[in-house]
PDB file of C-alpha atoms in Angstrom:
ATOM      1  CA  MET L  18       0.000   0.000   0.000  1.00 75.00           C
ATOM      2  CA  LEU L  19       2.774   2.442   0.897  1.00 78.00           C
ATOM      3  CA  LYS L  20       4.767   1.524  -2.212  1.00 78.00           C
ATOM      4  CA  GLN L  21       1.707   2.091  -4.349  1.00 86.00           C
ATOM      5  CA  PHE L  22       1.190   5.528  -2.765  1.00 87.00           C
ATOM      6  CA  VAL L  23       4.812   6.449  -3.566  1.00 80.00           C
ATOM      7  CA  TYR L  24       4.380   5.408  -7.201  1.00 82.00           C
ATOM      8  CA  ASP L  25       0.940   6.999  -7.536  1.00 86.00           C
ATOM      9  CA  LYS L  26       2.334  10.330  -6.290  1.00 88.00           C
ATOM     10  CA  ASN L  27       5.382   9.955  -8.563  1.00 88.00           C
ATOM     11  CA  ILE L  28       7.799  10.495  -5.666  1.00 83.00           C
ATOM     12  CA  TYR L  29       9.746   7.218  -5.896  1.00 73.00           C
ATOM     13  CA  ASP L  30      12.925   9.179  -6.635  1.00 76.00           C
ATOM     14  CA  LYS L  31      12.515  11.002  -3.286  1.00 76.00           C
ATOM     15  CA  VAL L  32      11.508   8.096  -1.042  1.00 74.00           C
ATOM     16  CA  VAL L  33      13.779   5.272   0.090  1.00 76.00           C
ATOM     17  CA  MET L  34      12.248   2.154   1.615  1.00 69.00           C
ATOM     18  CA  TYR L  35      14.318  -0.568   3.253  1.00 70.00           C
ATOM     19  CA  PRO L  36      14.284  -2.612   6.474  1.00 68.00           C
ATOM     20  CA  GLY L  37      15.172  -0.653   9.582  1.00 74.00           C
ATOM     21  CA  ALA L  38      13.697   2.006  11.821  1.00 76.00           C
ATOM     22  CA  ASP L  39      15.831   2.693  14.891  1.00 78.00           C
ATOM     23  CA  GLU L  40      18.577   4.344  12.843  1.00 83.00           C
ATOM     24  CA  VAL L  41      16.341   6.660  10.803  1.00 86.00           C
ATOM     25  CA  GLY L  42      16.994   9.770  12.921  1.00 89.00           C
ATOM     26  CA  LEU L  43      20.747   9.326  12.487  1.00 93.00           C
ATOM     27  CA  THR L  44      20.275   8.738   8.763  1.00 92.00           C
ATOM     28  CA  LEU L  45      18.346  11.978   8.323  1.00 92.00           C
ATOM     29  CA  ILE L  46      20.980  13.933  10.287  1.00 95.00           C
ATOM     30  CA  CYS L  47      23.824  12.502   8.184  1.00 95.00           C
ATOM     31  CA  ARG L  48      21.909  13.193   4.992  1.00 94.00           C
ATOM     32  CA  ALA L  49      21.407  16.802   6.109  1.00 96.00           C
ATOM     33  CA  ILE L  50      25.126  17.122   6.903  1.00 97.00           C
ATOM     34  CA  ASN L  51      26.106  15.650   3.520  1.00 97.00           C
ATOM     35  CA  ASP L  52      23.688  17.991   1.749  1.00 96.00           C
ATOM     36  CA  TYR L  53      24.945  20.979   3.754  1.00 97.00           C
ATOM     37  CA  LYS L  54      28.582  20.117   3.014  1.00 97.00           C
ATOM     38  CA  ASN L  55      27.646  19.433  -0.618  1.00 97.00           C
ATOM     39  CA  TYR L  56      29.658  16.229  -0.493  1.00 97.00           C
ATOM     40  CA  ARG L  57      28.821  12.556  -0.872  1.00 98.00           C
ATOM     41  CA  PRO L  58      31.295  10.518   1.207  1.00 98.00           C
ATOM     42  CA  LYS L  59      32.575   7.488  -0.664  1.00 98.00           C
ATOM     43  CA  ILE L  60      32.006   4.265   1.289  1.00 98.00           C
ATOM     44  CA  PHE L  61      33.737   0.939   0.624  1.00 98.00           C
ATOM     45  CA  VAL L  62      32.002  -2.117   2.072  1.00 98.00           C
ATOM     46  CA  TYR L  63      34.075  -5.123   3.144  1.00 98.00           C
ATOM     47  CA  TYR L  64      32.275  -8.327   4.086  1.00 95.00           C
ATOM     48  CA  ALA L  65      33.823 -10.937   6.383  1.00 93.00           C
ATOM     49  CA  SER L  66      32.114 -13.504   4.142  1.00 90.00           C
ATOM     50  CA  GLU L  67      31.460 -12.741   0.499  1.00 89.00           C
ATOM     51  CA  LEU L  68      28.772 -15.447   0.571  1.00 88.00           C
ATOM     52  CA  GLY L  69      27.108 -13.727   3.516  1.00 87.00           C
ATOM     53  CA  LYS L  70      26.366 -10.551   1.594  1.00 91.00           C
ATOM     54  CA  ASN L  71      23.700 -12.499  -0.307  1.00 89.00           C
ATOM     55  CA  ALA L  72      22.108 -14.004   2.806  1.00 88.00           C
ATOM     56  CA  ILE L  73      18.810 -12.709   4.171  1.00 85.00           C
ATOM     57  CA  PRO L  74      19.054 -11.636   7.837  1.00 80.00           C
ATOM     58  CA  GLN L  75      16.492 -12.615  10.437  1.00 78.00           C
ATOM     59  CA  PHE L  76      13.417 -10.350  10.528  1.00 82.00           C
ATOM     60  CA  GLU L  77      14.201  -8.953   7.058  1.00 76.00           C
ATOM     61  CA  ASP L  78      13.032  -9.581   3.529  1.00 81.00           C
ATOM     62  CA  ARG L  79      16.065  -9.154   1.283  1.00 86.00           C
ATOM     63  CA  PRO L  80      19.794  -9.951   1.095  1.00 90.00           C
ATOM     64  CA  ILE L  81      21.892  -7.753   3.359  1.00 89.00           C
ATOM     65  CA  ASP L  82      23.800  -6.256   0.416  1.00 93.00           C
ATOM     66  CA  GLU L  83      20.536  -4.972  -1.076  1.00 92.00           C
ATOM     67  CA  THR L  84      19.692  -3.238   2.192  1.00 91.00           C
ATOM     68  CA  MET L  85      23.252  -1.875   2.280  1.00 92.00           C
ATOM     69  CA  LYS L  86      22.715  -0.060  -1.027  1.00 93.00           C
ATOM     70  CA  TYR L  87      19.632   1.724   0.297  1.00 90.00           C
ATOM     71  CA  GLN L  88      21.206   2.533   3.674  1.00 93.00           C
ATOM     72  CA  ILE L  89      24.124   4.277   1.942  1.00 96.00           C
ATOM     73  CA  TYR L  90      21.862   5.988  -0.612  1.00 94.00           C
ATOM     74  CA  ALA L  91      19.554   7.293   2.131  1.00 93.00           C
ATOM     75  CA  THR L  92      22.444   9.289   3.629  1.00 95.00           C
ATOM     76  CA  ASN L  93      23.277  10.731   0.199  1.00 95.00           C
ATOM     77  CA  SER L  94      26.636   8.979   0.320  1.00 97.00           C
ATOM     78  CA  PHE L  95      28.161   7.012  -2.526  1.00 95.00           C
ATOM     79  CA  ARG L  96      29.251   3.367  -2.535  1.00 97.00           C
ATOM     80  CA  VAL L  97      32.585   2.589  -4.152  1.00 98.00           C
ATOM     81  CA  TYR L  98      34.158  -0.767  -4.834  1.00 97.00           C
ATOM     82  CA  SER L  99      37.786  -0.258  -3.859  1.00 98.00           C
ATOM     83  CA  LEU L 100      39.362   0.839  -0.604  1.00 98.00           C
ATOM     84  CA  SER L 101      41.775   3.190  -2.391  1.00 98.00           C
ATOM     85  CA  GLU L 102      38.988   5.450  -3.712  1.00 98.00           C
ATOM     86  CA  ALA L 103      37.000   5.420  -0.443  1.00 98.00           C
ATOM     87  CA  ASP L 104      36.788   8.047   2.289  1.00 98.00           C
ATOM     88  CA  ILE L 105      35.225   5.528   4.640  1.00 98.00           C
ATOM     89  CA  CYS L 106      35.350   1.761   5.090  1.00 98.00           C
ATOM     90  CA  LEU L 107      32.433  -0.201   6.489  1.00 98.00           C
ATOM     91  CA  ALA L 108      33.518  -3.670   7.594  1.00 98.00           C
ATOM     92  CA  VAL L 109      30.579  -6.046   8.017  1.00 97.00           C
ATOM     93  CA  ASN L 110      31.061  -8.995  10.361  1.00 94.00           C
ATOM     94  CA  LEU L 111      28.854 -11.885   9.281  1.00 89.00           C
ATOM     95  CA  GLY L 112      29.010 -15.549   8.392  1.00 78.00           C
ATOM     96  CA  SER L 113      27.893 -17.155   5.155  1.00 68.00           C
ATOM     97  CA  GLU L 114      24.284 -17.352   6.385  1.00 63.00           C
ATOM     98  CA  PHE L 115      22.165 -16.044   9.238  1.00 64.00           C
ATOM     99  CA  VAL L 116      21.217 -18.385  12.077  1.00 66.00           C
ATOM    100  CA  PRO L 117      19.655 -17.460  15.446  1.00 60.00           C
ATOM    101  CA  PHE L 118      22.372 -17.357  18.135  1.00 61.00           C
ATOM    102  CA  TRP L 119      20.419 -19.821  20.293  1.00 62.00           C
ATOM    103  CA  ASP L 120      20.581 -22.477  17.558  1.00 62.00           C
ATOM    104  CA  GLU L 121      23.129 -25.090  18.620  1.00 66.00           C
ATOM    105  CA  LYS L 122      24.661 -24.987  15.101  1.00 67.00           C
ATOM    106  CA  ALA L 123      25.050 -21.201  15.108  1.00 63.00           C
ATOM    107  CA  SER L 124      28.764 -21.002  15.878  1.00 65.00           C
ATOM    108  CA  LEU L 125      29.590 -23.698  13.300  1.00 64.00           C
ATOM    109  CA  ILE L 126      27.553 -22.004  10.590  1.00 66.00           C
ATOM    110  CA  TYR L 127      28.764 -18.548  11.562  1.00 64.00           C
ATOM    111  CA  GLU L 128      32.423 -19.530  11.269  1.00 67.00           C
ATOM    112  CA  LYS L 129      31.896 -21.349   7.981  1.00 65.00           C
ATOM    113  CA  ASN L 130      33.459 -19.409   5.090  1.00 67.00           C
ATOM    114  CA  LYS L 131      34.821 -16.630   7.318  1.00 72.00           C
ATOM    115  CA  SER L 132      37.721 -15.933   9.666  1.00 84.00           C
ATOM    116  CA  ILE L 133      37.786 -13.348  12.462  1.00 89.00           C
ATOM    117  CA  LYS L 134      41.557 -13.072  12.041  1.00 93.00           C
ATOM    118  CA  THR L 135      41.446 -12.144   8.349  1.00 93.00           C
ATOM    119  CA  PHE L 136      38.500  -9.815   9.002  1.00 95.00           C
ATOM    120  CA  VAL L 137      40.366  -7.939  11.736  1.00 96.00           C
ATOM    121  CA  ASP L 138      43.550  -7.948   9.634  1.00 97.00           C
ATOM    122  CA  PHE L 139      41.623  -6.118   6.905  1.00 98.00           C
ATOM    123  CA  VAL L 140      40.225  -3.597   9.413  1.00 98.00           C
ATOM    124  CA  GLU L 141      43.775  -2.993  10.658  1.00 97.00           C
ATOM    125  CA  TYR L 142      44.974  -2.546   7.061  1.00 98.00           C
ATOM    126  CA  ALA L 143      42.207  -0.036   6.278  1.00 98.00           C
ATOM    127  CA  LEU L 144      43.125   1.933   9.417  1.00 98.00           C
ATOM    128  CA  SER L 145      46.779   1.941   8.337  1.00 97.00           C
ATOM    129  CA  LYS L 146      45.637   3.592   5.086  1.00 98.00           C
ATOM    130  CA  ASN L 147      44.112   6.406   7.188  1.00 97.00           C
ATOM    131  CA  LYS L 148      40.548   5.429   6.368  1.00 98.00           C
ATOM    132  CA  ILE L 149      37.617   6.073   8.686  1.00 98.00           C
ATOM    133  CA  VAL L 150      36.590   2.513   9.635  1.00 98.00           C
ATOM    134  CA  GLY L 151      33.458   1.194  11.284  1.00 98.00           C
ATOM    135  CA  ILE L 152      32.393  -2.343  12.048  1.00 98.00           C
ATOM    136  CA  ALA L 153      28.784  -3.417  11.600  1.00 97.00           C
ATOM    137  CA  ASP L 154      28.558  -6.632  13.590  1.00 95.00           C
ATOM    138  CA  VAL L 155      25.512  -8.374  12.143  1.00 92.00           C
ATOM    139  CA  ALA L 156      26.594 -11.931  12.885  1.00 87.00           C
ATOM    140  CA  TYR L 157      23.822 -12.353  15.454  1.00 83.00           C
ATOM    141  CA  CYS L 158      20.641 -10.428  16.225  1.00 82.00           C
ATOM    142  CA  ASN L 159      20.363  -8.649  19.558  1.00 84.00           C
ATOM    143  CA  GLN L 160      24.017  -8.965  20.487  1.00 84.00           C
ATOM    144  CA  ALA L 161      27.556  -8.378  19.324  1.00 88.00           C
ATOM    145  CA  ASP L 162      29.871 -11.243  18.444  1.00 88.00           C
ATOM    146  CA  LYS L 163      31.749 -11.850  21.692  1.00 89.00           C
ATOM    147  CA  LYS L 164      34.664 -13.540  19.888  1.00 90.00           C
ATOM    148  CA  LEU L 165      35.118 -10.523  17.608  1.00 94.00           C
ATOM    149  CA  VAL L 166      34.983  -8.027  20.475  1.00 95.00           C
ATOM    150  CA  GLN L 167      37.499 -10.090  22.461  1.00 95.00           C
ATOM    151  CA  TYR L 168      39.818 -10.344  19.442  1.00 94.00           C
ATOM    152  CA  LEU L 169      39.627  -6.584  18.836  1.00 96.00           C
ATOM    153  CA  SER L 170      40.377  -6.031  22.529  1.00 96.00           C
ATOM    154  CA  ASN L 171      43.364  -8.408  22.444  1.00 96.00           C
ATOM    155  CA  LYS L 172      44.785  -6.424  19.508  1.00 95.00           C
ATOM    156  CA  ASN L 173      44.115  -3.076  21.267  1.00 95.00           C
ATOM    157  CA  MET L 174      41.839  -2.014  18.424  1.00 95.00           C
ATOM    158  CA  LEU L 175      38.607  -1.205  20.258  1.00 94.00           C
ATOM    159  CA  PHE L 176      39.471   2.490  20.487  1.00 94.00           C
ATOM    160  CA  LYS L 177      41.086   2.683  17.051  1.00 97.00           C
ATOM    161  CA  ILE L 178      37.952   1.957  15.042  1.00 98.00           C
ATOM    162  CA  HIS L 179      35.643   4.904  14.439  1.00 98.00           C
ATOM    163  CA  GLY L 180      32.284   3.210  14.819  1.00 97.00           C
ATOM    164  CA  PHE L 181      30.795  -0.061  16.008  1.00 97.00           C
ATOM    165  CA  ALA L 182      27.303  -1.461  16.340  1.00 95.00           C
ATOM    166  CA  GLY L 183      26.110  -4.972  17.051  1.00 92.00           C
ATOM    167  CA  TRP L 184      22.546  -4.892  18.215  1.00 85.00           C
ATOM    168  CA  ASN L 185      18.930  -5.589  17.379  1.00 85.00           C
ATOM    169  CA  THR L 186      18.457  -6.240  13.634  1.00 87.00           C
ATOM    170  CA  SER L 187      20.973  -6.207  10.813  1.00 84.00           C
ATOM    171  CA  SER L 188      19.487  -3.040   9.322  1.00 86.00           C
ATOM    172  CA  ASN L 189      19.561  -1.171  12.632  1.00 91.00           C
ATOM    173  CA  THR L 190      23.207  -2.187  13.043  1.00 93.00           C
ATOM    174  CA  LEU L 191      24.166  -1.235   9.468  1.00 94.00           C
ATOM    175  CA  GLY L 192      22.441   2.133   9.633  1.00 94.00           C
ATOM    176  CA  THR L 193      23.900   2.989  13.026  1.00 95.00           C
ATOM    177  CA  THR L 194      27.446   2.133  11.937  1.00 97.00           C
ATOM    178  CA  ILE L 195      27.165   3.930   8.590  1.00 97.00           C
ATOM    179  CA  ASN L 196      25.985   7.070  10.342  1.00 96.00           C
ATOM    180  CA  GLU L 197      28.673   6.864  13.053  1.00 97.00           C
ATOM    181  CA  ILE L 198      31.418   6.751  10.458  1.00 98.00           C
ATOM    182  CA  ILE L 199      29.912   9.502   8.301  1.00 98.00           C
ATOM    183  CA  ALA L 200      29.726  11.740  11.379  1.00 96.00           C
ATOM    184  CA  THR L 201      33.334  10.865  12.218  1.00 97.00           C
ATOM    185  CA  PHE L 202      34.358  11.664   8.639  1.00 97.00           C
ATOM    186  CA  TYR L 203      33.280  15.257   9.170  1.00 96.00           C
TER     187      TYR L 203
END
């Protein structure tokens, strides 16, 4: 019904619809800042699992990479596909598929096709290239990945990254992290 209203009013180029709600206030603020500065920050997205970017998160209706496109667009930022051309790097911690954390197979599935070490190594590399870096921890709903947080702590990186979220739904986490790192960019 809402989509039909948008099309009937011919405003589909002005309205963005995607999963998420809690981050909307931050998104509107960052969009206003980008518009005021007349700049579209360039964001590179790095996934811990390339297979995971095509997985559909719990409570959502589309692959996470599709939501990512709209989250970035809603801030009036621009997605780029290489770290060298980016102002900002968004590192997304996820496995190759989404499984509820209470499922006894969750840790096995989560670690399939992904490595915390290589993920954190990339984050460290992006920081060494003087990029603004945020981590969207979408591995599990309603909590951060304890192994990732511990590994970041062991490497003394918790206060080197510029943004982190790992809560509620994947979209809330993505939007929060994207907006944290855009704000830090300015």
